[in-house]
Coordinates of C-alpha atoms in Angstrom, one line a residue:
M1 CA -3.1 -52.7 -0.2
A2 CA -3.8 -50.1 2.4
H3 CA -7.3 -49.4 3.5
P4 CA -8.9 -46.1 2.1
A5 CA -9.5 -45.1 5.7
Y6 CA -5.7 -45.1 6.2
Y7 CA -5.2 -42.6 3.5
G8 CA -8.1 -40.5 4.8
L9 CA -6.5 -40.4 8.2
W10 CA -3.2 -39.2 6.8
H11 CA -5.0 -36.6 4.7
K12 CA -6.8 -35.2 7.7
L13 CA -3.6 -35.2 9.7
G14 CA -1.6 -33.4 6.9
S15 CA -4.4 -30.9 6.5
A16 CA -4.4 -30.2 10.3
L17 CA -0.6 -29.8 10.3
L18 CA -0.7 -27.4 7.4
K19 CA -3.4 -25.3 9.0
G20 CA -1.6 -25.3 12.3
S21 CA 1.7 -24.3 10.8
S22 CA 0.0 -21.5 8.8
Y23 CA -1.5 -20.1 12.0
V24 CA 1.9 -20.3 13.8
V25 CA 3.5 -18.3 11.0
L26 CA 0.7 -15.8 10.9
L27 CA 1.0 -15.3 14.7
F28 CA 4.8 -14.9 14.4
L29 CA 4.3 -12.2 11.8
I30 CA 1.4 -10.3 13.4
L31 CA 2.2 -10.5 17.1
P32 CA 5.0 -7.8 17.0
I33 CA 2.5 -5.5 15.3
L34 CA -0.3 -6.3 17.7
V35 CA 1.9 -5.4 20.7
I36 CA 1.9 -1.8 19.5
V37 CA -1.9 -1.4 19.9
P38 CA -2.2 -1.7 23.7
L39 CA 1.1 0.2 24.2
S40 CA -0.5 3.2 22.4
F41 CA -3.0 3.5 25.2
N42 CA -0.4 3.7 27.9
A43 CA -1.0 6.6 30.3
E44 CA 2.7 6.9 30.9
P45 CA 5.3 8.2 28.4
F46 CA 6.9 4.7 28.1
F47 CA 7.4 2.2 25.4
T48 CA 6.8 -0.7 27.8
F49 CA 3.9 -2.3 29.7
T50 CA 3.5 -0.8 33.1
E51 CA 2.4 -2.7 36.2
G52 CA -1.0 -1.0 36.0
M53 CA -1.4 -2.1 32.4
L54 CA -0.6 -5.7 33.3
R55 CA -3.2 -5.5 36.1
F56 CA -5.7 -4.0 33.6
D57 CA -6.0 -0.9 35.8
P58 CA -8.3 1.6 34.0
D59 CA -6.1 4.5 35.2
A60 CA -3.1 3.0 33.5
Y61 CA -4.8 3.5 30.1
S62 CA -5.4 6.8 28.4
L63 CA -6.2 8.4 25.0
R64 CA -3.8 11.3 25.6
W65 CA -1.5 10.2 22.8
Y66 CA -4.3 10.0 20.3
E67 CA -5.4 13.5 21.3
Q68 CA -1.9 14.7 20.8
I69 CA -2.0 13.6 17.2
F70 CA -4.8 16.0 16.4
T71 CA -3.5 18.9 18.5
D72 CA 0.2 18.9 17.6
P73 CA 0.7 21.2 14.5
K74 CA 3.6 19.0 13.3
W75 CA 1.4 15.9 13.2
L76 CA -1.5 17.7 11.6
L77 CA 0.8 19.0 8.9
S78 CA 2.3 15.5 8.3
I79 CA -1.2 14.0 8.1
K80 CA -2.3 16.6 5.6
N81 CA 0.8 16.2 3.5
S82 CA 0.5 12.4 3.5
F83 CA -3.0 12.5 2.1
I84 CA -2.4 15.3 -0.4
I85 CA 0.8 13.7 -1.7
G86 CA -0.7 10.2 -1.6
L87 CA -3.9 11.2 -3.5
F88 CA -2.2 13.2 -6.3
S89 CA 0.6 10.7 -6.8
T90 CA -2.0 7.9 -6.9
L91 CA -4.0 9.7 -9.5
L92 CA -0.9 10.3 -11.6
A93 CA 0.4 6.7 -11.1
T94 CA -3.0 5.2 -12.0
V95 CA -3.3 7.2 -15.3
L96 CA 0.2 6.4 -16.4
G97 CA 0.2 2.8 -15.2
T98 CA -3.2 2.0 -16.9
C99 CA -2.1 3.5 -20.2
A100 CA 1.2 1.7 -20.1
A101 CA -0.5 -1.7 -19.2
I102 CA -2.9 -1.3 -22.1
G103 CA -0.1 -0.6 -24.5
L104 CA 2.0 -3.5 -23.2
A105 CA -0.9 -5.9 -23.5
R106 CA -0.7 -5.6 -27.3
D107 CA 1.3 -8.4 -29.0
E108 CA 2.5 -6.1 -31.7
M109 CA 4.1 -3.8 -29.2
P110 CA 7.8 -3.5 -30.2
G111 CA 10.3 -4.1 -27.4
R112 CA 7.6 -5.1 -25.0
R113 CA 9.7 -7.1 -22.6
F114 CA 12.4 -4.4 -22.4
I115 CA 9.9 -1.6 -21.8
T116 CA 8.1 -3.7 -19.1
A117 CA 11.4 -4.3 -17.3
L118 CA 12.2 -0.7 -17.5
L119 CA 8.9 0.4 -16.1
L120 CA 9.1 -2.1 -13.3
S121 CA 12.6 -1.2 -12.3
P122 CA 11.6 1.1 -9.4
M123 CA 10.4 -2.1 -7.7
I124 CA 13.8 -3.9 -8.3
V125 CA 16.4 -1.1 -7.8
P126 CA 17.2 -0.5 -4.1
L127 CA 15.1 2.4 -2.9
I128 CA 18.1 4.3 -1.5
I129 CA 19.7 4.4 -5.0
T130 CA 16.4 5.5 -6.5
A131 CA 15.9 8.2 -3.9
A132 CA 19.5 9.6 -4.4
G133 CA 19.1 9.6 -8.2
M134 CA 15.7 11.4 -7.9
F135 CA 17.2 14.0 -5.6
F136 CA 20.1 14.9 -7.9
F137 CA 17.9 14.8 -11.0
Y138 CA 15.0 16.8 -9.6
S139 CA 17.4 19.4 -8.1
K140 CA 18.4 20.4 -11.5
F141 CA 14.8 21.4 -12.2
N142 CA 14.3 23.0 -8.8
L143 CA 11.8 20.3 -7.9
A144 CA 13.5 19.1 -4.7
A145 CA 11.7 20.2 -1.5
T146 CA 8.5 20.9 -3.5
Y147 CA 5.2 19.1 -3.5
T148 CA 5.3 18.7 -7.2
G149 CA 8.7 16.9 -7.1
I150 CA 7.5 14.6 -4.3
V151 CA 4.2 13.8 -6.1
I152 CA 6.1 12.9 -9.3
A153 CA 8.6 10.8 -7.3
H154 CA 5.9 8.9 -5.5
A155 CA 4.0 8.4 -8.7
A156 CA 7.1 6.8 -10.2
L157 CA 7.2 4.4 -7.3
G158 CA 3.5 3.5 -7.5
T159 CA 3.2 3.2 -11.3
P160 CA 4.7 -0.4 -11.4
F161 CA 2.0 -1.7 -9.0
V162 CA -0.7 -0.3 -11.3
I163 CA 1.0 -1.8 -14.3
I164 CA 1.1 -5.3 -12.7
T165 CA -2.5 -5.3 -11.5
V166 CA -3.9 -3.9 -14.7
T167 CA -1.8 -6.3 -16.9
A168 CA -3.1 -9.2 -14.8
T169 CA -6.6 -8.1 -15.5
L170 CA -5.9 -7.7 -19.2
A171 CA -4.5 -11.2 -19.4
G172 CA -7.9 -12.7 -20.2
F173 CA -9.2 -9.6 -22.1
D174 CA -10.5 -10.3 -25.6
M175 CA -9.0 -7.7 -27.9
S176 CA -11.6 -8.5 -30.6
L177 CA -14.1 -6.5 -28.6
V178 CA -11.9 -3.4 -29.2
R179 CA -11.6 -4.1 -32.9
A180 CA -15.3 -4.7 -33.2
A181 CA -16.1 -1.4 -31.5
L182 CA -13.6 0.5 -33.7
N183 CA -15.0 -1.1 -36.8
L184 CA -18.5 0.1 -35.8
G185 CA -17.3 3.6 -35.7
A186 CA -16.6 4.2 -32.0
A187 CA -13.9 6.8 -31.2
P188 CA -10.8 5.4 -29.3
L189 CA -11.8 7.3 -26.1
K190 CA -15.3 5.9 -26.2
V191 CA -13.9 2.4 -26.7
F192 CA -11.7 2.8 -23.7
F193 CA -14.4 4.1 -21.3
D194 CA -17.3 1.9 -22.6
V195 CA -15.5 -1.3 -23.5
I196 CA -12.1 -1.6 -21.8
M197 CA -12.6 0.3 -18.6
P198 CA -15.6 -1.6 -17.2
L199 CA -13.7 -4.9 -17.6
I200 CA -10.4 -3.7 -16.1
R201 CA -11.9 -1.5 -13.4
P202 CA -11.1 -3.9 -10.5
G203 CA -7.5 -4.1 -11.5
V204 CA -7.2 -0.3 -11.9
I205 CA -8.7 0.3 -8.4
S206 CA -6.5 -2.4 -6.9
G207 CA -3.4 -0.8 -8.5
A208 CA -4.5 2.6 -7.3
L209 CA -4.8 1.3 -3.7
F210 CA -1.3 -0.2 -3.9
A211 CA 0.1 3.0 -5.3
F212 CA -1.6 4.9 -2.4
I213 CA -0.1 2.6 0.2
T214 CA 3.3 2.9 -1.4
S215 CA 3.1 6.7 -1.2
F216 CA 1.6 6.8 2.3
D217 CA 4.2 4.5 3.8
E218 CA 7.3 5.7 1.9
V219 CA 10.0 7.4 3.9
V220 CA 13.4 7.0 2.1
V221 CA 12.5 9.3 -0.8
I222 CA 10.9 11.8 1.6
L223 CA 14.2 11.9 3.5
F224 CA 16.0 13.0 0.3
M225 CA 13.3 15.1 -1.3
A226 CA 11.2 16.8 1.3
G227 CA 11.7 20.1 3.0
P228 CA 10.3 21.1 6.4
Q229 CA 6.9 21.9 4.9
Q230 CA 6.6 18.6 3.1
R231 CA 6.9 16.2 6.1
T232 CA 4.7 13.2 5.9
I233 CA 3.6 10.8 8.6
P234 CA 6.5 8.3 8.1
R235 CA 9.0 11.2 8.1
Q236 CA 7.5 12.6 11.3
M237 CA 7.6 9.2 12.9
F238 CA 11.3 8.8 11.9
S239 CA 12.1 12.2 13.4
G240 CA 10.2 11.3 16.6
L241 CA 12.3 8.1 17.0
R242 CA 15.5 10.0 16.5
E243 CA 14.9 13.3 18.4
Q244 CA 12.3 12.5 21.1
I245 CA 10.8 9.2 21.8
N246 CA 7.1 9.8 22.3
P247 CA 4.2 7.2 22.6
T248 CA 2.4 9.4 20.0
I249 CA 4.3 7.4 17.5
L250 CA 2.6 4.2 18.8
A251 CA -0.8 5.9 18.4
V252 CA -0.1 6.9 14.9
A253 CA 1.2 3.3 14.1
T254 CA -2.0 1.9 15.5
L255 CA -4.1 4.1 13.2
L256 CA -1.9 3.1 10.3
I257 CA -2.5 -0.5 11.1
V258 CA -6.2 0.1 11.0
L259 CA -5.9 1.9 7.7
S260 CA -3.9 -1.0 6.3
V261 CA -6.4 -3.5 7.4
I262 CA -9.2 -1.5 5.7
L263 CA -7.3 -1.3 2.5
L264 CA -6.4 -5.0 2.5
L265 CA -10.1 -5.9 3.1
T266 CA -11.0 -3.6 0.2
L267 CA -8.4 -5.3 -2.1
E268 CA -9.8 -8.7 -1.1
W269 CA -13.3 -7.6 -1.9
L270 CA -12.1 -6.3 -5.3
R271 CA -10.3 -9.6 -6.0
R272 CA -13.4 -11.6 -5.2
R273 CA -15.5 -9.2 -7.3
S274 CA -13.1 -9.6 -10.2
Q275 CA -13.2 -13.4 -10.0
H276 CA -17.0 -13.2 -9.9
M277 CA -17.1 -11.0 -13.0
R278 CA -14.7 -13.4 -14.8
G279 CA -16.9 -16.3 -13.8
I280 CA -19.9 -14.7 -15.3
E281 CA -18.0 -13.9 -18.5
N282 CA -16.8 -17.4 -18.8

């Protein structure tokens, strides 16, 4: 019979190999993204490291591309459009997704699996097909190349994320609390805001953040639906790569990386808070 120390040694070795391989995969995924950050400070209009940058010469680095973001009217318009479209589509997707998730959480809901699959279809159907379908459908109602049409289109793409996160939060929800509140004479809206919403709030916020990221990073639907005045940041970056290669794109990409990290940290904080709340409830 093997000595316990033998198994302990293999356990430590396996744990070290698992951690090491995880770090290697993480580095493989992140390194191409991190290369963008120093290149965005390049003083020259190149997409490569210059000799001065490799020597860490201060004159080889500059903030000129970041300054150009906030002085170029096209970039300013795309930033404004991205936030306006993202916020309104997130609000719409959050309301629709939360209502859908609450309805689908009921066991007596007829055709629940079919409706769920239908609502989650924007995540499954190739985006190019969805974008083409949206363009031809919205064109009949004169919604193409309008802010309203793009907001509705982005809300349709973000709603499945809200449904998934809110449904996951409702998985351990005790529906007897709702019945008890209704039996005590509370109105349905009061039950929602005072009983249901406090318990599913972390899932709602997480879904809203995912919906915002989906809208903020989306480019395919914008290529089909947007006009010259509805350009977003991804659309402007796409145009910059096709028409005129400019390191401003790298500066914008760096800012988007920072924004993504902030949102991911927020999602992790919400996840931990949700687990803490469930731990207290249990």
